[in-house]
PDB file of C-alpha atoms and ligand atoms in Angstrom:
ATOM      1  CA  MET A   1     176.736 126.232 131.121  1.00 83.00           C
ATOM      2  CA  THR A   2     178.333 123.048 129.886  1.00 94.00           C
ATOM      3  CA  ALA A   3     181.851 123.287 128.599  1.00 97.00           C
ATOM      4  CA  ASN A   4     183.010 122.318 125.166  1.00 98.00           C
ATOM      5  CA  VAL A   5     186.048 120.084 125.666  1.00 98.00           C
ATOM      6  CA  LYS A   6     188.883 120.413 123.183  1.00 98.00           C
ATOM      7  CA  ILE A   7     192.207 118.629 123.184  1.00 98.00           C
ATOM      8  CA  LEU A   8     195.481 119.431 121.436  1.00 98.00           C
ATOM      9  CA  ALA A   9     196.857 116.181 120.141  1.00 98.00           C
ATOM     10  CA  ASN A  10     199.682 115.001 117.954  1.00 96.00           C
ATOM     11  CA  GLN A  11     202.057 112.266 119.026  1.00 95.00           C
ATOM     12  CA  LYS A  12     204.806 114.038 117.150  1.00 93.00           C
ATOM     13  CA  GLY A  13     206.786 116.206 119.547  1.00 94.00           C
ATOM     14  CA  GLY A  14     207.369 119.921 119.248  1.00 94.00           C
ATOM     15  CA  VAL A  15     204.568 120.783 116.837  1.00 94.00           C
ATOM     16  CA  GLY A  16     202.973 123.546 118.923  1.00 96.00           C
ATOM     17  CA  LYS A  17     200.397 121.696 121.049  1.00 98.00           C
ATOM     18  CA  THR A  18     201.302 123.447 124.282  1.00 98.00           C
ATOM     19  CA  THR A  19     201.718 126.877 122.697  1.00 98.00           C
ATOM     20  CA  THR A  20     198.320 126.496 121.049  1.00 98.00           C
ATOM     21  CA  ALA A  21     196.579 125.269 124.216  1.00 98.00           C
ATOM     22  CA  GLU A  22     197.849 128.333 126.066  1.00 98.00           C
ATOM     23  CA  SER A  23     197.317 130.887 123.307  1.00 98.00           C
ATOM     24  CA  LEU A  24     193.866 129.648 122.360  1.00 98.00           C
ATOM     25  CA  GLY A  25     192.837 129.392 126.005  1.00 98.00           C
ATOM     26  CA  ILE A  26     193.953 132.913 126.848  1.00 98.00           C
ATOM     27  CA  GLY A  27     192.566 134.186 123.537  1.00 98.00           C
ATOM     28  CA  LEU A  28     189.136 132.784 124.434  1.00 98.00           C
ATOM     29  CA  ALA A  29     189.386 134.233 127.944  1.00 98.00           C
ATOM     30  CA  GLN A  30     190.041 137.642 126.386  1.00 98.00           C
ATOM     31  CA  LYS A  31     186.737 137.191 124.558  1.00 98.00           C
ATOM     32  CA  GLY A  32     184.977 136.765 127.884  1.00 98.00           C
ATOM     33  CA  LYS A  33     184.843 132.977 127.950  1.00 98.00           C
ATOM     34  CA  LYS A  34     185.450 130.928 131.086  1.00 98.00           C
ATOM     35  CA  ILE A  35     188.400 128.668 130.409  1.00 98.00           C
ATOM     36  CA  LEU A  36     189.958 125.697 132.161  1.00 98.00           C
ATOM     37  CA  LEU A  37     193.317 124.509 130.851  1.00 98.00           C
ATOM     38  CA  ILE A  38     194.446 121.018 131.803  1.00 98.00           C
ATOM     39  CA  ASP A  39     198.100 120.115 131.541  1.00 98.00           C
ATOM     40  CA  GLY A  40     197.993 116.524 130.376  1.00 98.00           C
ATOM     41  CA  ASP A  41     201.730 116.146 129.926  1.00 98.00           C
ATOM     42  CA  ALA A  42     204.069 114.785 132.603  1.00 96.00           C
ATOM     43  CA  GLN A  43     206.688 117.239 131.355  1.00 96.00           C
ATOM     44  CA  GLY A  44     204.462 120.015 132.720  1.00 96.00           C
ATOM     45  CA  SER A  45     205.251 122.329 129.817  1.00 96.00           C
ATOM     46  CA  LEU A  46     201.910 124.105 129.877  1.00 97.00           C
ATOM     47  CA  SER A  47     202.192 124.716 133.621  1.00 96.00           C
ATOM     48  CA  ALA A  48     205.753 126.004 133.171  1.00 95.00           C
ATOM     49  CA  SER A  49     204.946 128.242 130.260  1.00 95.00           C
ATOM     50  CA  LEU A  50     202.175 129.854 132.355  1.00 95.00           C
ATOM     51  CA  GLY A  51     204.838 130.599 134.945  1.00 93.00           C
ATOM     52  CA  TYR A  52     204.375 127.647 137.332  1.00 94.00           C
ATOM     53  CA  THR A  53     207.896 126.360 136.925  1.00 88.00           C
ATOM     54  CA  ASP A  54     208.408 124.982 140.372  1.00 82.00           C
ATOM     55  CA  ARG A  55     206.708 121.817 141.597  1.00 78.00           C
ATOM     56  CA  ASP A  56     206.325 123.658 144.936  1.00 76.00           C
ATOM     57  CA  ASP A  57     204.001 126.127 143.214  1.00 77.00           C
ATOM     58  CA  PHE A  58     201.159 123.642 143.616  1.00 87.00           C
ATOM     59  CA  ASP A  59     200.117 120.801 145.940  1.00 88.00           C
ATOM     60  CA  VAL A  60     197.414 119.339 143.797  1.00 95.00           C
ATOM     61  CA  THR A  61     198.117 118.165 140.263  1.00 96.00           C
ATOM     62  CA  LEU A  62     196.260 116.334 137.548  1.00 97.00           C
ATOM     63  CA  ALA A  63     198.028 113.193 138.790  1.00 97.00           C
ATOM     64  CA  SER A  64     196.772 113.512 142.367  1.00 96.00           C
ATOM     65  CA  MET A  65     193.233 114.269 141.179  1.00 97.00           C
ATOM     66  CA  MET A  66     193.194 111.271 138.844  1.00 97.00           C
ATOM     67  CA  GLU A  67     194.578 108.998 141.541  1.00 96.00           C
ATOM     68  CA  LYS A  68     191.768 110.000 143.900  1.00 97.00           C
ATOM     69  CA  ILE A  69     189.268 109.108 141.211  1.00 97.00           C
ATOM     70  CA  ILE A  70     190.951 105.762 140.631  1.00 96.00           C
ATOM     71  CA  ARG A  71     190.819 105.001 144.373  1.00 95.00           C
ATOM     72  CA  GLY A  72     187.194 106.053 144.580  1.00 95.00           C
ATOM     73  CA  GLN A  73     188.012 108.858 147.027  1.00 97.00           C
ATOM     74  CA  PRO A  74     186.050 112.109 147.042  1.00 95.00           C
ATOM     75  CA  MET A  75     187.680 114.710 144.831  1.00 95.00           C
ATOM     76  CA  ASP A  76     186.787 118.348 144.305  1.00 96.00           C
ATOM     77  CA  PHE A  77     188.693 119.713 141.320  1.00 96.00           C
ATOM     78  CA  GLN A  78     188.208 123.280 142.562  1.00 96.00           C
ATOM     79  CA  GLU A  79     190.603 122.643 145.427  1.00 93.00           C
ATOM     80  CA  GLY A  80     193.486 122.197 143.015  1.00 91.00           C
ATOM     81  CA  VAL A  81     192.698 124.702 140.320  1.00 97.00           C
ATOM     82  CA  LEU A  82     195.153 127.581 139.849  1.00 96.00           C
ATOM     83  CA  HIS A  83     193.806 130.967 138.811  1.00 97.00           C
ATOM     84  CA  HIS A  84     196.152 132.635 136.356  1.00 97.00           C
ATOM     85  CA  SER A  85     196.490 136.394 136.003  1.00 96.00           C
ATOM     86  CA  GLU A  86     195.617 136.239 132.311  1.00 97.00           C
ATOM     87  CA  GLY A  87     192.133 135.007 133.111  1.00 97.00           C
ATOM     88  CA  VAL A  88     192.386 131.236 132.701  1.00 98.00           C
ATOM     89  CA  ASP A  89     192.216 128.447 135.262  1.00 98.00           C
ATOM     90  CA  LEU A  90     194.752 125.634 135.191  1.00 98.00           C
ATOM     91  CA  ILE A  91     195.024 122.104 136.486  1.00 98.00           C
ATOM     92  CA  PRO A  92     198.805 121.713 136.513  1.00 97.00           C
ATOM     93  CA  ALA A  93     200.916 118.638 135.862  1.00 96.00           C
ATOM     94  CA  SER A  94     204.208 117.366 137.094  1.00 94.00           C
ATOM     95  CA  ILE A  95     206.351 114.315 136.549  1.00 94.00           C
ATOM     96  CA  ASP A  96     204.017 112.346 138.891  1.00 95.00           C
ATOM     97  CA  LEU A  97     201.713 112.043 135.915  1.00 96.00           C
ATOM     98  CA  ALA A  98     204.087 109.502 134.374  1.00 96.00           C
ATOM     99  CA  ASN A  99     203.388 107.186 137.328  1.00 96.00           C
ATOM    100  CA  THR A 100     199.673 107.802 137.072  1.00 96.00           C
ATOM    101  CA  GLU A 101     199.820 106.713 133.469  1.00 96.00           C
ATOM    102  CA  LEU A 102     201.543 103.446 134.408  1.00 95.00           C
ATOM    103  CA  PHE A 103     198.968 102.936 137.129  1.00 95.00           C
ATOM    104  CA  LEU A 104     196.173 103.480 134.592  1.00 96.00           C
ATOM    105  CA  VAL A 105     197.581 100.903 132.234  1.00 94.00           C
ATOM    106  CA  GLY A 106     197.362  98.278 134.996  1.00 94.00           C
ATOM    107  CA  LEU A 107     193.719  98.937 135.902  1.00 95.00           C
ATOM    108  CA  PRO A 108     191.363  96.049 135.192  1.00 93.00           C
ATOM    109  CA  MET A 109     188.471  98.318 134.235  1.00 93.00           C
ATOM    110  CA  GLY A 110     187.689 101.875 133.218  1.00 95.00           C
ATOM    111  CA  ARG A 111     191.267 102.900 132.578  1.00 97.00           C
ATOM    112  CA  GLU A 112     190.329 105.016 129.547  1.00 97.00           C
ATOM    113  CA  ARG A 113     187.691 106.968 131.455  1.00 97.00           C
ATOM    114  CA  VAL A 114     189.430 108.429 134.483  1.00 98.00           C
ATOM    115  CA  LEU A 115     190.075 111.821 132.891  1.00 98.00           C
ATOM    116  CA  SER A 116     186.482 111.853 131.579  1.00 98.00           C
ATOM    117  CA  LYS A 117     185.239 111.519 135.150  1.00 97.00           C
ATOM    118  CA  LEU A 118     187.312 114.485 136.210  1.00 98.00           C
ATOM    119  CA  ILE A 119     186.272 116.590 133.235  1.00 98.00           C
ATOM    120  CA  GLU A 120     182.573 115.854 133.738  1.00 97.00           C
ATOM    121  CA  GLN A 121     182.935 117.508 137.143  1.00 97.00           C
ATOM    122  CA  THR A 122     184.363 120.674 135.559  1.00 98.00           C
ATOM    123  CA  ARG A 123     181.906 121.092 132.672  1.00 98.00           C
ATOM    124  CA  PRO A 124     179.262 123.142 134.504  1.00 97.00           C
ATOM    125  CA  TYR A 125     181.785 125.841 135.415  1.00 98.00           C
ATOM    126  CA  TYR A 126     183.414 126.627 132.048  1.00 98.00           C
ATOM    127  CA  ASP A 127     182.714 127.508 128.429  1.00 98.00           C
ATOM    128  CA  PHE A 128     185.767 125.607 127.218  1.00 98.00           C
ATOM    129  CA  VAL A 129     188.013 122.993 128.780  1.00 98.00           C
ATOM    130  CA  ILE A 130     191.255 122.642 126.828  1.00 98.00           C
ATOM    131  CA  VAL A 131     193.607 119.719 127.387  1.00 98.00           C
ATOM    132  CA  ASP A 132     197.250 119.786 126.308  1.00 98.00           C
ATOM    133  CA  CYS A 133     198.307 116.225 125.470  1.00 98.00           C
ATOM    134  CA  GLN A 134     201.771 114.749 125.622  1.00 97.00           C
ATOM    135  CA  PRO A 135     203.527 113.607 122.442  1.00 96.00           C
ATOM    136  CA  SER A 136     202.416 109.988 122.511  1.00 95.00           C
ATOM    137  CA  LEU A 137     199.352 107.893 121.833  1.00 95.00           C
ATOM    138  CA  GLY A 138     199.605 106.320 125.281  1.00 95.00           C
ATOM    139  CA  MET A 139     196.972 105.948 127.971  1.00 97.00           C
ATOM    140  CA  MET A 140     196.895 109.658 128.910  1.00 97.00           C
ATOM    141  CA  THR A 141     196.176 110.680 125.333  1.00 98.00           C
ATOM    142  CA  ILE A 142     193.544 107.944 125.036  1.00 98.00           C
ATOM    143  CA  ASN A 143     191.928 109.308 128.205  1.00 98.00           C
ATOM    144  CA  ALA A 144     191.908 112.756 126.620  1.00 98.00           C
ATOM    145  CA  LEU A 145     190.388 111.431 123.376  1.00 98.00           C
ATOM    146  CA  ALA A 146     187.711 109.618 125.365  1.00 98.00           C
ATOM    147  CA  ALA A 147     186.840 112.793 127.288  1.00 98.00           C
ATOM    148  CA  ALA A 148     186.865 115.279 124.427  1.00 98.00           C
ATOM    149  CA  ASP A 149     184.203 116.759 122.233  1.00 98.00           C
ATOM    150  CA  SER A 150     186.797 117.584 119.605  1.00 97.00           C
ATOM    151  CA  VAL A 151     190.458 117.488 118.645  1.00 98.00           C
ATOM    152  CA  ILE A 152     192.674 120.227 117.269  1.00 98.00           C
ATOM    153  CA  ILE A 153     195.718 118.800 115.515  1.00 96.00           C
ATOM    154  CA  PRO A 154     198.710 121.133 115.309  1.00 95.00           C
ATOM    155  CA  VAL A 155     201.014 120.134 112.473  1.00 90.00           C
ATOM    156  CA  GLN A 156     204.178 121.569 111.020  1.00 86.00           C
ATOM    157  CA  ALA A 157     203.457 121.839 107.335  1.00 73.00           C
ATOM    158  CA  ASP A 158     206.839 120.379 106.393  1.00 68.00           C
ATOM    159  CA  PHE A 159     205.976 117.159 108.177  1.00 64.00           C
ATOM    160  CA  LEU A 160     202.553 116.701 106.718  1.00 64.00           C
ATOM    161  CA  SER A 161     203.540 113.744 104.626  1.00 58.00           C
ATOM    162  CA  THR A 162     204.825 111.681 107.529  1.00 61.00           C
ATOM    163  CA  ARG A 163     202.958 108.657 108.704  1.00 69.00           C
ATOM    164  CA  GLY A 164     202.290 110.210 112.082  1.00 80.00           C
ATOM    165  CA  LEU A 165     199.135 111.973 111.075  1.00 85.00           C
ATOM    166  CA  GLN A 166     197.685 108.780 109.691  1.00 85.00           C
ATOM    167  CA  GLN A 167     198.315 107.022 112.990  1.00 90.00           C
ATOM    168  CA  LEU A 168     196.646 109.807 114.915  1.00 93.00           C
ATOM    169  CA  LEU A 169     193.606 109.762 112.633  1.00 92.00           C
ATOM    170  CA  LYS A 170     193.390 106.015 113.133  1.00 92.00           C
ATOM    171  CA  SER A 171     193.419 106.454 116.913  1.00 95.00           C
ATOM    172  CA  ILE A 172     190.676 109.050 116.580  1.00 96.00           C
ATOM    173  CA  ALA A 173     188.596 106.657 114.456  1.00 95.00           C
ATOM    174  CA  GLN A 174     189.104 103.857 116.988  1.00 96.00           C
ATOM    175  CA  THR A 175     188.188 106.150 119.862  1.00 97.00           C
ATOM    176  CA  ARG A 176     184.976 106.997 118.049  1.00 97.00           C
ATOM    177  CA  GLU A 177     184.203 103.348 117.524  1.00 97.00           C
ATOM    178  CA  TYR A 178     184.925 102.070 121.032  1.00 97.00           C
ATOM    179  CA  LEU A 179     184.901 104.933 123.493  1.00 97.00           C
ATOM    180  CA  ASN A 180     183.465 108.238 122.313  1.00 98.00           C
ATOM    181  CA  PRO A 181     181.202 108.318 119.244  1.00 97.00           C
ATOM    182  CA  ARG A 182     180.756 112.116 119.541  1.00 96.00           C
ATOM    183  CA  LEU A 183     184.430 112.885 118.994  1.00 97.00           C
ATOM    184  CA  GLN A 184     184.996 115.436 116.203  1.00 95.00           C
ATOM    185  CA  VAL A 185     188.071 116.850 114.527  1.00 95.00           C
ATOM    186  CA  ASP A 186     187.904 120.659 114.608  1.00 95.00           C
ATOM    187  CA  GLY A 187     190.792 120.821 112.220  1.00 93.00           C
ATOM    188  CA  ILE A 188     194.443 120.635 111.416  1.00 91.00           C
ATOM    189  CA  LEU A 189     196.302 123.764 112.441  1.00 93.00           C
ATOM    190  CA  PHE A 190     199.524 124.609 110.656  1.00 89.00           C
ATOM    191  CA  THR A 191     202.119 125.945 113.069  1.00 92.00           C
ATOM    192  CA  MET A 192     205.576 127.467 112.787  1.00 90.00           C
ATOM    193  CA  VAL A 193     204.935 128.269 109.162  1.00 86.00           C
ATOM    194  CA  ASN A 194     208.052 129.727 107.645  1.00 81.00           C
ATOM    195  CA  SER A 195     207.181 130.675 104.133  1.00 66.00           C
ATOM    196  CA  ARG A 196     204.437 132.435 102.341  1.00 59.00           C
ATOM    197  CA  THR A 197     204.112 129.537  99.970  1.00 55.00           C
ATOM    198  CA  VAL A 198     201.692 127.577 102.078  1.00 55.00           C
ATOM    199  CA  PHE A 199     198.380 127.857 100.357  1.00 58.00           C
ATOM    200  CA  ASN A 200     195.520 126.516 102.324  1.00 60.00           C
ATOM    201  CA  ARG A 201     193.612 125.148  99.414  1.00 63.00           C
ATOM    202  CA  GLU A 202     196.589 123.262  98.077  1.00 72.00           C
ATOM    203  CA  ILE A 203     197.177 121.722 101.464  1.00 70.00           C
ATOM    204  CA  GLN A 204     193.523 120.900 101.861  1.00 67.00           C
ATOM    205  CA  GLU A 205     193.650 119.071  98.525  1.00 72.00           C
ATOM    206  CA  LYS A 206     196.724 117.162  99.613  1.00 74.00           C
ATOM    207  CA  ILE A 207     195.029 116.125 102.826  1.00 72.00           C
ATOM    208  CA  ASN A 208     191.868 115.116 101.043  1.00 69.00           C
ATOM    209  CA  ALA A 209     193.895 112.985  98.657  1.00 75.00           C
ATOM    210  CA  ALA A 210     195.877 111.365 101.453  1.00 74.00           C
ATOM    211  CA  TYR A 211     193.164 110.899 104.068  1.00 71.00           C
ATOM    212  CA  GLY A 212     189.943 110.652 102.141  1.00 62.00           C
ATOM    213  CA  ALA A 213     188.578 114.163 102.733  1.00 61.00           C
ATOM    214  CA  SER A 214     186.542 115.544 105.621  1.00 72.00           C
ATOM    215  CA  ILE A 215     189.523 116.515 107.760  1.00 82.00           C
ATOM    216  CA  PRO A 216     189.088 120.268 108.000  1.00 86.00           C
ATOM    217  CA  VAL A 217     192.018 122.667 108.035  1.00 86.00           C
ATOM    218  CA  PHE A 218     191.884 125.920 109.990  1.00 91.00           C
ATOM    219  CA  GLU A 219     192.038 128.997 107.838  1.00 89.00           C
ATOM    220  CA  SER A 220     194.385 130.585 110.353  1.00 92.00           C
ATOM    221  CA  SER A 221     197.910 129.266 110.357  1.00 90.00           C
ATOM    222  CA  ILE A 222     200.556 130.208 112.890  1.00 94.00           C
ATOM    223  CA  PRO A 223     203.737 131.792 111.521  1.00 92.00           C
ATOM    224  CA  TYR A 224     207.188 131.042 112.862  1.00 92.00           C
ATOM    225  CA  SER A 225     208.578 133.772 115.087  1.00 95.00           C
ATOM    226  CA  VAL A 226     211.576 133.992 117.366  1.00 94.00           C
ATOM    227  CA  ARG A 227     209.494 136.039 119.797  1.00 94.00           C
ATOM    228  CA  ALA A 228     207.091 133.105 120.109  1.00 94.00           C
ATOM    229  CA  ALA A 229     209.954 130.716 120.738  1.00 93.00           C
ATOM    230  CA  GLU A 230     211.132 132.929 123.626  1.00 92.00           C
ATOM    231  CA  SER A 231     207.851 133.368 125.429  1.00 90.00           C
ATOM    232  CA  PRO A 232     207.492 130.008 127.299  1.00 88.00           C
ATOM    233  CA  ALA A 233     210.833 130.506 129.040  1.00 88.00           C
ATOM    234  CA  LYS A 234     209.642 133.889 130.252  1.00 86.00           C
ATOM    235  CA  GLY A 235     206.461 132.333 131.678  1.00 86.00           C
ATOM    236  CA  ARG A 236     204.401 134.819 129.717  1.00 90.00           C
ATOM    237  CA  SER A 237     201.878 134.324 126.992  1.00 95.00           C
ATOM    238  CA  ILE A 238     202.478 135.583 123.485  1.00 97.00           C
ATOM    239  CA  TYR A 239     199.837 138.271 124.135  1.00 97.00           C
ATOM    240  CA  GLN A 240     202.066 139.730 126.848  1.00 96.00           C
ATOM    241  CA  HIS A 241     205.434 138.969 125.337  1.00 96.00           C
ATOM    242  CA  ASP A 242     204.764 140.254 121.831  1.00 96.00           C
ATOM    243  CA  PRO A 243     201.225 141.659 121.701  1.00 97.00           C
ATOM    244  CA  ASP A 244     201.596 143.339 118.317  1.00 97.00           C
ATOM    245  CA  GLY A 245     203.482 140.464 116.692  1.00 97.00           C
ATOM    246  CA  LYS A 246     202.284 138.148 113.970  1.00 96.00           C
ATOM    247  CA  VAL A 247     201.935 135.102 116.215  1.00 97.00           C
ATOM    248  CA  ALA A 248     199.642 136.913 118.661  1.00 98.00           C
ATOM    249  CA  ALA A 249     197.600 138.104 115.672  1.00 98.00           C
ATOM    250  CA  ALA A 250     197.432 134.572 114.259  1.00 97.00           C
ATOM    251  CA  TYR A 251     196.226 133.150 117.575  1.00 98.00           C
ATOM    252  CA  ARG A 252     193.584 135.881 117.791  1.00 98.00           C
ATOM    253  CA  GLY A 253     192.462 134.711 114.346  1.00 98.00           C
ATOM    254  CA  LEU A 254     192.344 131.105 115.497  1.00 98.00           C
ATOM    255  CA  THR A 255     190.326 132.165 118.549  1.00 98.00           C
ATOM    256  CA  SER A 256     187.726 133.827 116.325  1.00 98.00           C
ATOM    257  CA  GLU A 257     187.569 130.757 114.099  1.00 97.00           C
ATOM    258  CA  VAL A 258     186.973 128.488 117.084  1.00 98.00           C
ATOM    259  CA  LEU A 259     184.175 130.755 118.325  1.00 98.00           C
ATOM    260  CA  GLU A 260     182.704 130.806 114.800  1.00 95.00           C
ATOM    261  CA  GLN A 261     182.817 126.979 114.633  1.00 92.00           C
ATOM    262  CA  GLY A 262     181.005 126.813 117.965  1.00 89.00           C
ATOM    263  CA  ARG A 263     178.243 129.057 116.654  1.00 86.00           C
ATOM    264  CA  ASP A 264     177.897 126.979 113.479  1.00 78.00           C
ATOM    265  CA  GLN A 265     177.714 123.745 115.437  1.00 72.00           C
ATOM    266  CA  HIS A 266     175.067 125.305 117.626  1.00 62.00           C
ATOM    267  CA  ARG A 267     173.100 126.406 114.608  1.00 60.00           C
ATOM    268  CA  ALA A 268     173.381 123.075 112.839  1.00 53.00           C
ATOM    269  CA  VAL A 269     170.047 121.316 112.753  1.00 51.00           C
ATOM    270  CA  ARG A 270     170.382 117.860 114.193  1.00 47.00           C
ATOM    271  CA  PRO A 271     168.676 115.141 112.194  1.00 46.00           C
ATOM    272  CA  PRO A 272     165.956 113.303 114.120  1.00 46.00           C
ATOM    273  CA  ALA A 273     167.317 110.270 115.942  1.00 43.00           C
TER     274      ALA A 273
HETATM  275  P1  ATP B 301     205.793 118.543 122.928  1.00 50.07           P
HETATM  276  O1  ATP B 301     205.396 117.501 121.948  1.00 50.07           O
HETATM  277  O2  ATP B 301     207.195 118.421 123.406  1.00 50.07           O
HETATM  278  O3  ATP B 301     204.808 118.679 124.027  1.00 50.07           O
HETATM  279  P2  ATP B 301     204.475 120.735 121.622  1.00 50.07           P
HETATM  280  O4  ATP B 301     203.826 120.059 120.486  1.00 50.07           O
HETATM  281  O5  ATP B 301     203.649 121.030 122.810  1.00 50.07           O
HETATM  282  O6  ATP B 301     205.772 119.948 122.093  1.00 50.07           O
HETATM  283  P3  ATP B 301     205.365 123.445 121.830  1.00 50.07           P
HETATM  284  O7  ATP B 301     206.010 123.177 123.126  1.00 50.07           O
HETATM  285  O8  ATP B 301     204.148 124.286 121.818  1.00 50.07           O
HETATM  286  O9  ATP B 301     205.106 122.085 121.060  1.00 50.07           O
HETATM  287  O10 ATP B 301     206.400 124.114 120.817  1.00 50.07           O
HETATM  288  C1  ATP B 301     207.678 123.523 120.593  1.00 50.07           C
HETATM  289  C2  ATP B 301     208.733 124.611 120.625  1.00 50.07           C
HETATM  290  O11 ATP B 301     208.507 125.510 119.547  1.00 50.07           O
HETATM  291  C3  ATP B 301     208.707 125.439 121.892  1.00 50.07           C
HETATM  292  O12 ATP B 301     210.007 125.775 122.243  1.00 50.07           O
HETATM  293  C4  ATP B 301     207.924 126.672 121.487  1.00 50.07           C
HETATM  294  O13 ATP B 301     208.303 127.802 122.223  1.00 50.07           O
HETATM  295  C5  ATP B 301     208.302 126.826 120.028  1.00 50.07           C
HETATM  296  N1  ATP B 301     207.227 127.443 119.248  1.00 50.07           N
HETATM  297  C6  ATP B 301     205.897 127.212 119.314  1.00 50.07           C
HETATM  298  N2  ATP B 301     205.208 127.945 118.421  1.00 50.07           N
HETATM  299  C7  ATP B 301     206.136 128.695 117.765  1.00 50.07           C
HETATM  300  C8  ATP B 301     206.071 129.670 116.720  1.00 50.07           C
HETATM  301  N3  ATP B 301     204.911 130.028 116.170  1.00 50.07           N
HETATM  302  N4  ATP B 301     207.237 130.215 116.309  1.00 50.07           N
HETATM  303  C9  ATP B 301     208.413 129.845 116.859  1.00 50.07           C
HETATM  304  N5  ATP B 301     208.546 128.950 117.815  1.00 50.07           N
HETATM  305  C10 ATP B 301     207.430 128.364 118.294  1.00 50.07           C
HETATM  306 MG1   MG B 302     203.721 120.180 124.736  1.00 50.07          MG
END
């Protein structure tokens, strides 16, 4: 087994990165996949929304693991992994990660690759490793881009025209050029969709016009729902909080699409080198 590594990235805040990391991760676990979630945000929102609200809930965090790697100390990720009742593993984060990021910035060498080193250790044990990024294009997000096989970009449809997406796509292109030539974009995922007027094809055309095509858009989009907005505070996933609701259904759809994409990529014939 070697995990496929996906990251949720968008430097715009509040677009549904954390909700999607959790709901996709648990959705894939429900399909029998082995999943590791990594909370890559110093705010610790993913950890909190899985119910680990108290820093005392865990001794080991992403920050302490990354610092061991930086210092060249032995590090076994399994010692810090939390096993969640909904079938996913988690490497949690806390505010310490903000210091780690500053520390990274000051490193003379290899500062973009520390998370990659950690993730390489985890790959044999999982089908998917999913990293929730913080809303910035800082060193933590660059580490995630360098470590990933692919990026999922949650976007609120209303904000599509902002310059943010362009910046993110530029960072992805630069990551490909300098750090990680394999990096793919799985797609843009529309979240918190309020109206029925969002037609995928229309949006796809808009994106093609604005960004020169080849940025796929997921067929599934995630509707807005008050029940979904409540669930992080309860420390429960949408599948537990509102199992028959439209957001749970939409995330099940996204889960199937991601599994489908994986099969297609597997099937794709690679051209000879
Ligand atoms: P940040 O950039 O701060 O990390 P984010 O991109 O991770 O934010 P989330 O935390 O997933 O975004 O979502 C932002 C807020 O919107 C949260 O309060 C979340 O509960 C809520 N939310 C997420 N998805 C939905 C939805 N489909 N319907 C309603 N509310 C939602
Ligand atoms: Mg978040």
